[in-house]
PDB file of C-alpha atoms in Angstrom:
ATOM      1  CA  MET A  96       9.165  15.015 -28.833  1.00 40.00           C
ATOM      2  CA  ASP A  97       7.388  18.016 -26.313  1.00 48.00           C
ATOM      3  CA  PHE A  98       5.482  16.120 -24.590  1.00 44.00           C
ATOM      4  CA  TRP A  99       7.688  15.415 -21.337  1.00 44.00           C
ATOM      5  CA  PRO A 100       8.961  18.976 -21.468  1.00 48.00           C
ATOM      6  CA  GLU A 101       5.411  20.390 -21.539  1.00 45.00           C
ATOM      7  CA  TYR A 102       4.218  17.708 -18.900  1.00 43.00           C
ATOM      8  CA  LEU A 103       6.947  18.315 -16.322  1.00 47.00           C
ATOM      9  CA  ALA A 104       6.340  22.455 -16.845  1.00 47.00           C
ATOM     10  CA  SER A 105       3.071  21.600 -15.165  1.00 54.00           C
ATOM     11  CA  SER A 106       2.560  21.048 -11.420  1.00 64.00           C
ATOM     12  CA  TRP A 107       0.150  17.905 -11.996  1.00 64.00           C
ATOM     13  CA  GLY A 108       3.089  16.434 -13.699  1.00 74.00           C
ATOM     14  CA  ARG A 109       5.740  17.022 -11.141  1.00 82.00           C
ATOM     15  CA  GLU A 110       3.583  15.647  -8.819  1.00 85.00           C
ATOM     16  CA  PHE A 111       3.239  12.588 -11.185  1.00 87.00           C
ATOM     17  CA  VAL A 112       6.424  11.395 -11.738  1.00 88.00           C
ATOM     18  CA  ALA A 113       7.544  11.969  -7.995  1.00 91.00           C
ATOM     19  CA  GLY A 114       5.057  10.070  -6.471  1.00 91.00           C
ATOM     20  CA  GLY A 115       6.050   6.814  -9.537  1.00 91.00           C
ATOM     21  CA  ILE A 116       9.673   7.287  -8.277  1.00 92.00           C
ATOM     22  CA  GLY A 117       8.543   7.277  -4.613  1.00 93.00           C
ATOM     23  CA  GLY A 118       6.515   4.091  -5.496  1.00 90.00           C
ATOM     24  CA  ILE A 119       9.306   2.680  -7.070  1.00 91.00           C
ATOM     25  CA  ALA A 120      11.572   3.140  -3.620  1.00 92.00           C
ATOM     26  CA  GLY A 121       8.881   1.888  -1.374  1.00 90.00           C
ATOM     27  CA  ILE A 122       8.179  -1.443  -3.112  1.00 88.00           C
ATOM     28  CA  ILE A 123      11.828  -2.189  -3.887  1.00 87.00           C
ATOM     29  CA  SER A 124      12.825  -1.608  -0.434  1.00 87.00           C
ATOM     30  CA  GLY A 125       9.981  -3.438   1.836  1.00 85.00           C
ATOM     31  CA  TYR A 126       8.605  -6.368  -0.560  1.00 85.00           C
ATOM     32  CA  PRO A 127      11.063  -9.265   1.696  1.00 84.00           C
ATOM     33  CA  LEU A 128       8.946  -7.429   4.538  1.00 82.00           C
ATOM     34  CA  ASP A 129       5.782  -7.794   2.902  1.00 82.00           C
ATOM     35  CA  THR A 130       6.046 -11.526   2.018  1.00 82.00           C
ATOM     36  CA  ILE A 131       6.275 -12.525   5.464  1.00 82.00           C
ATOM     37  CA  ARG A 132       3.359 -10.547   7.006  1.00 79.00           C
ATOM     38  CA  ILE A 133       1.127 -12.138   4.388  1.00 76.00           C
ATOM     39  CA  LEU A 134       2.226 -15.673   5.452  1.00 79.00           C
ATOM     40  CA  GLN A 135       1.883 -14.644   8.541  1.00 75.00           C
ATOM     41  CA  GLN A 136      -1.523 -13.336   8.103  1.00 70.00           C
ATOM     42  CA  GLN A 137      -2.746 -16.212   6.087  1.00 68.00           C
ATOM     43  CA  ASN A 138      -1.744 -19.433   8.754  1.00 65.00           C
ATOM     44  CA  SER A 139      -0.765 -19.314  12.116  1.00 62.00           C
ATOM     45  CA  ASN A 140       1.387 -22.083  11.726  1.00 65.00           C
ATOM     46  CA  PHE A 141       3.792 -20.910  10.294  1.00 66.00           C
ATOM     47  CA  GLY A 142       5.557 -19.258  13.248  1.00 69.00           C
ATOM     48  CA  SER A 143       7.294 -16.024  13.739  1.00 76.00           C
ATOM     49  CA  ALA A 144       9.004 -13.444  11.223  1.00 76.00           C
ATOM     50  CA  PHE A 145      12.348 -14.941  12.134  1.00 78.00           C
ATOM     51  CA  THR A 146      10.955 -18.506  11.496  1.00 83.00           C
ATOM     52  CA  ILE A 147       9.252 -18.258   7.860  1.00 81.00           C
ATOM     53  CA  LEU A 148      12.379 -16.108   6.700  1.00 81.00           C
ATOM     54  CA  ARG A 149      14.692 -18.744   7.350  1.00 83.00           C
ATOM     55  CA  ASN A 150      11.935 -21.065   5.825  1.00 82.00           C
ATOM     56  CA  VAL A 151      11.665 -19.335   2.927  1.00 81.00           C
ATOM     57  CA  VAL A 152      14.834 -18.474   2.151  1.00 82.00           C
ATOM     58  CA  SER A 153      16.814 -22.319   2.998  1.00 83.00           C
ATOM     59  CA  LYS A 154      13.594 -23.689   0.683  1.00 83.00           C
ATOM     60  CA  ASP A 155      13.178 -21.652  -2.236  1.00 78.00           C
ATOM     61  CA  GLY A 156      16.819 -18.843  -1.980  1.00 82.00           C
ATOM     62  CA  PRO A 157      16.187 -15.160  -1.192  1.00 81.00           C
ATOM     63  CA  VAL A 158      14.810 -14.552  -4.182  1.00 77.00           C
ATOM     64  CA  ALA A 159      11.531 -15.966  -2.865  1.00 80.00           C
ATOM     65  CA  LEU A 160      10.889 -13.157  -0.252  1.00 82.00           C
ATOM     66  CA  TYR A 161      10.685 -11.453  -3.960  1.00 80.00           C
ATOM     67  CA  ARG A 162       8.214 -13.591  -5.751  1.00 79.00           C
ATOM     68  CA  GLY A 163       5.098 -11.645  -7.362  1.00 76.00           C
ATOM     69  CA  MET A 164       6.933  -8.276  -7.161  1.00 81.00           C
ATOM     70  CA  ALA A 165       6.618  -7.639 -10.565  1.00 78.00           C
ATOM     71  CA  ALA A 166       3.027  -6.783 -10.651  1.00 69.00           C
ATOM     72  CA  PRO A 167       3.164  -4.242  -7.915  1.00 74.00           C
ATOM     73  CA  LEU A 168       6.011  -2.837  -9.009  1.00 79.00           C
ATOM     74  CA  ALA A 169       4.950  -1.865 -12.569  1.00 76.00           C
ATOM     75  CA  SER A 170       1.459  -0.913 -10.861  1.00 74.00           C
ATOM     76  CA  VAL A 171       2.062   0.680  -7.861  1.00 78.00           C
ATOM     77  CA  THR A 172       4.502   3.138  -9.774  1.00 85.00           C
ATOM     78  CA  PHE A 173       1.784   4.067 -11.007  1.00 86.00           C
ATOM     79  CA  GLN A 174      -0.858   3.741  -8.338  1.00 83.00           C
ATOM     80  CA  ASN A 175       1.801   5.808  -6.028  1.00 88.00           C
ATOM     81  CA  ALA A 176       2.170   8.373  -9.045  1.00 90.00           C
ATOM     82  CA  MET A 177      -1.741   8.647  -8.905  1.00 90.00           C
ATOM     83  CA  VAL A 178      -2.315   8.695  -5.451  1.00 92.00           C
ATOM     84  CA  PHE A 179      -0.006  11.922  -4.874  1.00 92.00           C
ATOM     85  CA  GLN A 180      -1.483  13.593  -8.201  1.00 90.00           C
ATOM     86  CA  ILE A 181      -4.791  12.893  -6.815  1.00 91.00           C
ATOM     87  CA  TYR A 182      -4.162  13.565  -3.202  1.00 92.00           C
ATOM     88  CA  ALA A 183      -2.569  17.157  -4.666  1.00 89.00           C
ATOM     89  CA  VAL A 184      -5.663  18.173  -6.507  1.00 88.00           C
ATOM     90  CA  LEU A 185      -8.184  17.016  -3.412  1.00 92.00           C
ATOM     91  CA  SER A 186      -6.521  18.606  -0.610  1.00 91.00           C
ATOM     92  CA  ARG A 187      -6.870  22.029  -2.482  1.00 87.00           C
ATOM     93  CA  ALA A 188     -10.294  21.204  -3.300  1.00 89.00           C
ATOM     94  CA  PHE A 189     -11.527  20.532   0.178  1.00 90.00           C
ATOM     95  CA  CYS A 190      -9.278  23.844   1.358  1.00 84.00           C
ATOM     96  CA  THR A 191     -10.698  26.244  -0.811  1.00 82.00           C
ATOM     97  CA  SER A 192      -9.901  29.046   1.980  1.00 81.00           C
ATOM     98  CA  VAL A 193      -6.453  28.950   1.996  1.00 83.00           C
ATOM     99  CA  SER A 194      -4.237  30.974  -0.368  1.00 81.00           C
ATOM    100  CA  SER A 195      -2.990  28.787  -3.323  1.00 76.00           C
ATOM    101  CA  ASN A 196       0.771  30.093  -1.693  1.00 78.00           C
ATOM    102  CA  ASP A 197       0.355  28.188   1.356  1.00 85.00           C
ATOM    103  CA  PRO A 198      -0.087  24.511   2.403  1.00 88.00           C
ATOM    104  CA  PRO A 199      -3.379  23.302   2.772  1.00 89.00           C
ATOM    105  CA  SER A 200      -4.730  22.870   6.291  1.00 91.00           C
ATOM    106  CA  LEU A 201      -4.849  19.735   7.733  1.00 92.00           C
ATOM    107  CA  LYS A 202      -8.671  19.334   7.312  1.00 92.00           C
ATOM    108  CA  GLY A 203      -7.925  19.622   3.495  1.00 93.00           C
ATOM    109  CA  VAL A 204      -5.281  17.232   4.018  1.00 94.00           C
ATOM    110  CA  ALA A 205      -7.248  14.676   5.953  1.00 95.00           C
ATOM    111  CA  LEU A 206     -10.064  14.951   3.691  1.00 95.00           C
ATOM    112  CA  GLY A 207      -7.913  14.652   0.264  1.00 95.00           C
ATOM    113  CA  GLY A 208      -6.488  11.759   1.874  1.00 95.00           C
ATOM    114  CA  VAL A 209     -10.088   9.770   2.361  1.00 96.00           C
ATOM    115  CA  GLY A 210     -10.955  10.743  -0.888  1.00 96.00           C
ATOM    116  CA  THR A 211      -7.558   9.637  -2.322  1.00 95.00           C
ATOM    117  CA  GLY A 212      -8.058   6.218  -0.486  1.00 95.00           C
ATOM    118  CA  ALA A 213     -11.221   5.222  -1.869  1.00 94.00           C
ATOM    119  CA  LEU A 214     -10.055   5.979  -5.483  1.00 92.00           C
ATOM    120  CA  GLN A 215      -6.559   4.593  -5.539  1.00 89.00           C
ATOM    121  CA  SER A 216      -8.995   1.296  -4.044  1.00 91.00           C
ATOM    122  CA  ILE A 217      -9.946   0.090  -7.765  1.00 88.00           C
ATOM    123  CA  LEU A 218      -6.717  -0.140  -9.156  1.00 83.00           C
ATOM    124  CA  LEU A 219      -5.163  -1.188  -6.117  1.00 85.00           C
ATOM    125  CA  SER A 220      -7.632  -4.234  -5.125  1.00 89.00           C
ATOM    126  CA  PRO A 221      -6.779  -6.379  -8.351  1.00 89.00           C
ATOM    127  CA  VAL A 222      -2.767  -5.784  -8.340  1.00 86.00           C
ATOM    128  CA  GLU A 223      -2.952  -7.168  -4.412  1.00 86.00           C
ATOM    129  CA  LEU A 224      -5.147  -9.946  -5.203  1.00 88.00           C
ATOM    130  CA  VAL A 225      -2.341 -11.142  -7.846  1.00 87.00           C
ATOM    131  CA  LYS A 226       0.323 -10.628  -5.228  1.00 83.00           C
ATOM    132  CA  ILE A 227      -1.323 -12.016  -2.728  1.00 85.00           C
ATOM    133  CA  ARG A 228      -1.810 -15.607  -4.760  1.00 84.00           C
ATOM    134  CA  LEU A 229       2.022 -15.190  -6.120  1.00 84.00           C
ATOM    135  CA  GLN A 230       2.944 -14.807  -2.681  1.00 77.00           C
ATOM    136  CA  LEU A 231       1.136 -18.020  -1.214  1.00 78.00           C
ATOM    137  CA  GLN A 232       2.590 -19.973  -3.978  1.00 73.00           C
ATOM    138  CA  ASN A 233       4.716 -23.295  -2.802  1.00 58.00           C
ATOM    139  CA  THR A 234       3.169 -22.466   0.670  1.00 55.00           C
ATOM    140  CA  GLY A 235       0.667 -24.993   0.653  1.00 53.00           C
ATOM    141  CA  GLN A 236      -2.203 -21.867   1.021  1.00 52.00           C
ATOM    142  CA  SER A 237      -2.495 -21.702  -2.853  1.00 53.00           C
ATOM    143  CA  SER A 238      -3.933 -24.126  -5.394  1.00 53.00           C
ATOM    144  CA  GLN A 239      -2.682 -22.014  -8.191  1.00 55.00           C
ATOM    145  CA  SER A 240       0.851 -22.951  -9.641  1.00 57.00           C
ATOM    146  CA  GLU A 241       1.127 -20.345 -12.413  1.00 63.00           C
ATOM    147  CA  LYS A 242       4.047 -18.348 -12.570  1.00 69.00           C
ATOM    148  CA  GLY A 243       4.278 -14.491 -12.901  1.00 76.00           C
ATOM    149  CA  PRO A 244       1.467 -12.117 -12.557  1.00 80.00           C
ATOM    150  CA  VAL A 245       0.042 -12.272 -16.177  1.00 84.00           C
ATOM    151  CA  LYS A 246      -0.634 -15.774 -16.141  1.00 87.00           C
ATOM    152  CA  VAL A 247      -2.200 -16.009 -12.694  1.00 87.00           C
ATOM    153  CA  ALA A 248      -4.685 -12.861 -13.509  1.00 87.00           C
ATOM    154  CA  LYS A 249      -5.261 -14.626 -16.454  1.00 89.00           C
ATOM    155  CA  ASN A 250      -6.345 -17.665 -14.465  1.00 88.00           C
ATOM    156  CA  ILE A 251      -8.438 -15.435 -12.081  1.00 87.00           C
ATOM    157  CA  TRP A 252     -10.140 -13.801 -14.832  1.00 89.00           C
ATOM    158  CA  ARG A 253     -10.837 -17.053 -16.967  1.00 88.00           C
ATOM    159  CA  ASN A 254     -12.011 -19.136 -13.606  1.00 86.00           C
ATOM    160  CA  GLU A 255     -13.685 -16.438 -11.545  1.00 85.00           C
ATOM    161  CA  GLY A 256     -14.715 -13.689 -13.990  1.00 87.00           C
ATOM    162  CA  PHE A 257     -14.845  -9.456 -13.633  1.00 86.00           C
ATOM    163  CA  ARG A 258     -15.849 -10.642  -9.815  1.00 87.00           C
ATOM    164  CA  GLY A 259     -12.678 -12.924  -9.111  1.00 85.00           C
ATOM    165  CA  ILE A 260     -10.508  -9.922 -10.239  1.00 89.00           C
ATOM    166  CA  TYR A 261     -12.173  -7.262  -7.876  1.00 91.00           C
ATOM    167  CA  ARG A 262     -12.616 -10.398  -4.682  1.00 88.00           C
ATOM    168  CA  GLY A 263     -11.809  -7.767  -2.092  1.00 87.00           C
ATOM    169  CA  LEU A 264     -12.514  -4.430  -3.242  1.00 91.00           C
ATOM    170  CA  GLY A 265     -15.183  -3.765  -0.743  1.00 91.00           C
ATOM    171  CA  ILE A 266     -12.917  -4.375   2.465  1.00 92.00           C
ATOM    172  CA  THR A 267      -9.687  -2.908   0.198  1.00 92.00           C
ATOM    173  CA  VAL A 268     -12.133   0.772  -0.061  1.00 94.00           C
ATOM    174  CA  LEU A 269     -12.955   0.383   3.901  1.00 93.00           C
ATOM    175  CA  ARG A 270      -9.103  -0.011   5.047  1.00 93.00           C
ATOM    176  CA  ASP A 271      -7.368   2.375   2.549  1.00 94.00           C
ATOM    177  CA  ALA A 272     -10.138   5.610   2.719  1.00 95.00           C
ATOM    178  CA  PRO A 273      -9.598   6.289   6.265  1.00 95.00           C
ATOM    179  CA  ALA A 274      -6.089   5.150   6.124  1.00 96.00           C
ATOM    180  CA  HIS A 275      -5.074   7.452   3.573  1.00 96.00           C
ATOM    181  CA  GLY A 276      -7.041  10.368   5.496  1.00 96.00           C
ATOM    182  CA  LEU A 277      -4.461   9.801   8.729  1.00 96.00           C
ATOM    183  CA  TYR A 278      -1.428   8.643   6.169  1.00 96.00           C
ATOM    184  CA  PHE A 279      -1.339  12.087   5.195  1.00 96.00           C
ATOM    185  CA  CYS A 280      -2.230  14.182   8.235  1.00 96.00           C
ATOM    186  CA  THR A 281       0.356  12.052  10.370  1.00 97.00           C
ATOM    187  CA  TYR A 282       3.048  12.833   7.326  1.00 96.00           C
ATOM    188  CA  GLU A 283       2.613  16.814   7.290  1.00 95.00           C
ATOM    189  CA  TYR A 284       1.519  17.425  11.119  1.00 96.00           C
ATOM    190  CA  THR A 285       4.613  15.421  12.123  1.00 96.00           C
ATOM    191  CA  ARG A 286       6.819  16.979   9.627  1.00 94.00           C
ATOM    192  CA  GLU A 287       6.346  20.468  10.641  1.00 94.00           C
ATOM    193  CA  LYS A 288       6.126  19.635  14.283  1.00 94.00           C
ATOM    194  CA  LEU A 289       9.814  18.351  13.530  1.00 94.00           C
ATOM    195  CA  HIS A 290      10.645  21.210  11.015  1.00 92.00           C
ATOM    196  CA  PRO A 291       8.386  24.454  11.374  1.00 92.00           C
ATOM    197  CA  GLY A 292       8.014  26.293   8.910  1.00 91.00           C
ATOM    198  CA  CYS A 293       8.735  23.416   6.401  1.00 90.00           C
ATOM    199  CA  ARG A 294       5.465  22.916   4.714  1.00 88.00           C
ATOM    200  CA  LYS A 295       5.932  26.095   3.123  1.00 86.00           C
ATOM    201  CA  SER A 296       9.431  26.518   3.013  1.00 85.00           C
ATOM    202  CA  SER A 297      10.201  22.892   2.034  1.00 82.00           C
ATOM    203  CA  GLU A 298      13.362  22.966   3.570  1.00 84.00           C
ATOM    204  CA  GLU A 299      13.144  19.831   5.636  1.00 86.00           C
ATOM    205  CA  SER A 300      15.977  17.392   6.214  1.00 91.00           C
ATOM    206  CA  LEU A 301      16.399  13.967   4.586  1.00 92.00           C
ATOM    207  CA  ASN A 302      15.829  12.888   8.636  1.00 93.00           C
ATOM    208  CA  THR A 303      12.592  14.745   8.661  1.00 94.00           C
ATOM    209  CA  MET A 304      11.457  13.189   5.711  1.00 95.00           C
ATOM    210  CA  LEU A 305      12.192   9.657   6.766  1.00 95.00           C
ATOM    211  CA  ILE A 306      10.849  10.157  10.207  1.00 96.00           C
ATOM    212  CA  ALA A 307       7.736  11.640   9.499  1.00 96.00           C
ATOM    213  CA  GLY A 308       7.497   9.052   6.330  1.00 96.00           C
ATOM    214  CA  GLY A 309       7.581   6.311   8.603  1.00 96.00           C
ATOM    215  CA  LEU A 310       5.394   7.654  11.394  1.00 97.00           C
ATOM    216  CA  ALA A 311       2.527   7.907   8.603  1.00 97.00           C
ATOM    217  CA  GLY A 312       3.280   4.534   7.589  1.00 95.00           C
ATOM    218  CA  VAL A 313       2.859   3.023  11.509  1.00 96.00           C
ATOM    219  CA  SER A 314      -0.273   5.075  11.921  1.00 96.00           C
ATOM    220  CA  SER A 315      -1.838   4.097   9.277  1.00 95.00           C
ATOM    221  CA  TRP A 316      -1.267   0.338   9.445  1.00 92.00           C
ATOM    222  CA  PHE A 317      -2.411   0.829  12.996  1.00 93.00           C
ATOM    223  CA  PHE A 318      -5.179   1.938  12.091  1.00 92.00           C
ATOM    224  CA  SER A 319      -6.196  -0.035   9.438  1.00 93.00           C
ATOM    225  CA  TYR A 320      -4.312  -3.489  10.312  1.00 92.00           C
ATOM    226  CA  PRO A 321      -6.968  -5.545  11.448  1.00 93.00           C
ATOM    227  CA  LEU A 322      -9.158  -5.360   8.163  1.00 93.00           C
ATOM    228  CA  ASP A 323      -5.663  -5.743   5.992  1.00 90.00           C
ATOM    229  CA  VAL A 324      -6.143  -9.619   7.341  1.00 91.00           C
ATOM    230  CA  ILE A 325      -9.700  -9.881   6.572  1.00 92.00           C
ATOM    231  CA  LYS A 326      -8.898  -9.004   3.067  1.00 91.00           C
ATOM    232  CA  THR A 327      -5.593 -11.015   2.883  1.00 88.00           C
ATOM    233  CA  ARG A 328      -8.127 -14.265   3.809  1.00 89.00           C
ATOM    234  CA  LEU A 329     -10.683 -13.013   1.468  1.00 89.00           C
ATOM    235  CA  GLN A 330      -8.526 -12.316  -1.571  1.00 87.00           C
ATOM    236  CA  ALA A 331      -6.176 -15.911  -0.695  1.00 85.00           C
ATOM    237  CA  GLN A 332      -9.181 -17.499  -1.558  1.00 83.00           C
ATOM    238  CA  SER A 333     -10.628 -19.100  -5.265  1.00 76.00           C
ATOM    239  CA  PRO A 334     -13.894 -21.123  -5.908  1.00 74.00           C
ATOM    240  CA  SER A 335     -12.399 -24.358  -5.535  1.00 75.00           C
ATOM    241  CA  SER A 336     -11.590 -22.829  -1.654  1.00 75.00           C
ATOM    242  CA  LEU A 337     -14.412 -20.976  -0.863  1.00 82.00           C
ATOM    243  CA  LYS A 338     -14.371 -21.124   3.147  1.00 87.00           C
ATOM    244  CA  TYR A 339     -15.707 -17.220   3.638  1.00 88.00           C
ATOM    245  CA  LYS A 340     -18.779 -15.658   2.535  1.00 87.00           C
ATOM    246  CA  GLY A 341     -17.770 -12.057   3.061  1.00 89.00           C
ATOM    247  CA  ILE A 342     -16.047  -9.406   5.684  1.00 92.00           C
ATOM    248  CA  LEU A 343     -18.460 -10.481   8.460  1.00 93.00           C
ATOM    249  CA  ASP A 344     -18.254 -14.288   7.762  1.00 94.00           C
ATOM    250  CA  CYS A 345     -14.626 -13.992   7.696  1.00 93.00           C
ATOM    251  CA  LEU A 346     -14.361 -11.902  10.698  1.00 94.00           C
ATOM    252  CA  ARG A 347     -16.469 -14.104  12.604  1.00 95.00           C
ATOM    253  CA  LYS A 348     -14.814 -17.591  11.318  1.00 94.00           C
ATOM    254  CA  SER A 349     -11.449 -16.256  11.777  1.00 93.00           C
ATOM    255  CA  THR A 350     -11.628 -14.994  15.820  1.00 94.00           C
ATOM    256  CA  ASN A 351     -13.668 -18.192  16.548  1.00 94.00           C
ATOM    257  CA  GLU A 352     -11.301 -20.533  15.486  1.00 92.00           C
ATOM    258  CA  GLU A 353      -7.887 -18.528  16.409  1.00 90.00           C
ATOM    259  CA  GLY A 354      -9.168 -15.669  18.762  1.00 92.00           C
ATOM    260  CA  TYR A 355      -9.112 -11.835  18.488  1.00 92.00           C
ATOM    261  CA  ILE A 356      -5.036 -12.230  18.556  1.00 91.00           C
ATOM    262  CA  VAL A 357      -5.415 -13.414  14.657  1.00 90.00           C
ATOM    263  CA  LEU A 358      -6.295  -9.916  13.844  1.00 92.00           C
ATOM    264  CA  TRP A 359      -2.871  -8.607  15.129  1.00 91.00           C
ATOM    265  CA  ARG A 360      -1.108 -11.377  14.097  1.00 85.00           C
ATOM    266  CA  GLY A 361       2.209 -10.152  11.990  1.00 81.00           C
ATOM    267  CA  LEU A 362       1.462  -6.631  13.421  1.00 88.00           C
ATOM    268  CA  GLY A 363       5.564  -6.504  14.068  1.00 86.00           C
ATOM    269  CA  THR A 364       6.291  -7.257  10.931  1.00 82.00           C
ATOM    270  CA  ALA A 365       3.866  -4.929   9.169  1.00 85.00           C
ATOM    271  CA  VAL A 366       4.795  -1.977  11.272  1.00 90.00           C
ATOM    272  CA  ALA A 367       8.660  -2.437  10.877  1.00 88.00           C
ATOM    273  CA  ARG A 368       7.973  -2.317   6.698  1.00 87.00           C
ATOM    274  CA  ALA A 369       5.363   0.328   6.913  1.00 92.00           C
ATOM    275  CA  PHE A 370       8.232   2.510   8.827  1.00 95.00           C
ATOM    276  CA  VAL A 371      11.067   1.567   5.807  1.00 92.00           C
ATOM    277  CA  VAL A 372       8.922   1.617   2.855  1.00 92.00           C
ATOM    278  CA  ASN A 373       7.042   4.842   3.424  1.00 95.00           C
ATOM    279  CA  GLY A 374      10.230   6.712   4.809  1.00 95.00           C
ATOM    280  CA  ALA A 375      11.340   5.547   1.285  1.00 94.00           C
ATOM    281  CA  VAL A 376       8.303   6.685  -0.048  1.00 95.00           C
ATOM    282  CA  PHE A 377       8.012  10.298   1.061  1.00 95.00           C
ATOM    283  CA  SER A 378      11.826  10.857   0.797  1.00 94.00           C
ATOM    284  CA  ALA A 379      12.250  10.011  -2.872  1.00 94.00           C
ATOM    285  CA  TYR A 380       9.051  11.985  -3.193  1.00 94.00           C
ATOM    286  CA  GLU A 381      10.124  15.069  -1.741  1.00 92.00           C
ATOM    287  CA  ILE A 382      13.807  15.358  -2.919  1.00 92.00           C
ATOM    288  CA  THR A 383      12.425  14.138  -6.907  1.00 91.00           C
ATOM    289  CA  LEU A 384       9.703  16.697  -6.357  1.00 87.00           C
ATOM    290  CA  ARG A 385      12.910  19.550  -5.279  1.00 86.00           C
ATOM    291  CA  CYS A 386      14.528  18.439  -8.079  1.00 87.00           C
ATOM    292  CA  LEU A 387      11.941  18.974 -10.696  1.00 81.00           C
ATOM    293  CA  PHE A 388      10.636  22.441  -9.510  1.00 73.00           C
ATOM    294  CA  ASN A 389      14.596  23.558  -9.121  1.00 66.00           C
ATOM    295  CA  ASN A 390      14.989  22.688 -12.685  1.00 49.00           C
TER     296      ASN A 390
END
């Protein structure tokens, strides 16, 4: 009965809860755009984002844009909570010369972000695998017909084993480690520029949170997008449709068949989604954190 009051009395507990609420806000606000991005990355024949949106809604209804959301909604809530908690610890660990009463330096922020991105990939990779398989159902790009994330995950485990569940882990780490360093650095730098002194006073406005969070998401996606395209293609594979042998093979075959433009296909959708999602994530995180600390 006393667990939650005691847990929320600690800084770690507050970071964890605030991060989880931020994750929920991000998933709900950006999932339809994420579905469109996955379809754009997987096949050039789907057309523009608006064409995909119209075709998906007319064929399966608006609910199809949220297909597969249950898996990331449950896991990303936990993952986002862990990300913010790990980041809070690592950014301090890499910045021991700064007083605990002052915000960590940008060097500590960057190194903490890189470490956080690498660690969270272990949890995120299987979740994104299941999400991608669900999002590609009924598009001719996936041979699986199971409904729901649990059934898809069980099918992957049964047919592909542990290696199948973690298909794409290497590329996920390569994408997320540096991207998270850039992500947190951009957020902290931008919020301080928009509202000088807010990193210590925590008095920035909602607009500052939305803009700084949105730009953090945009910058990290610009940096990591080609790797995300490769990751999507590797994770969309199953043993019955194995086209790529690895990261470099996927890169070579994709660019040979479709040109280097394939590495940037769907970037507009991803950037729009990144601004919306990460603005929501950081705003929900910061507001929740203030409520918890004030109480």
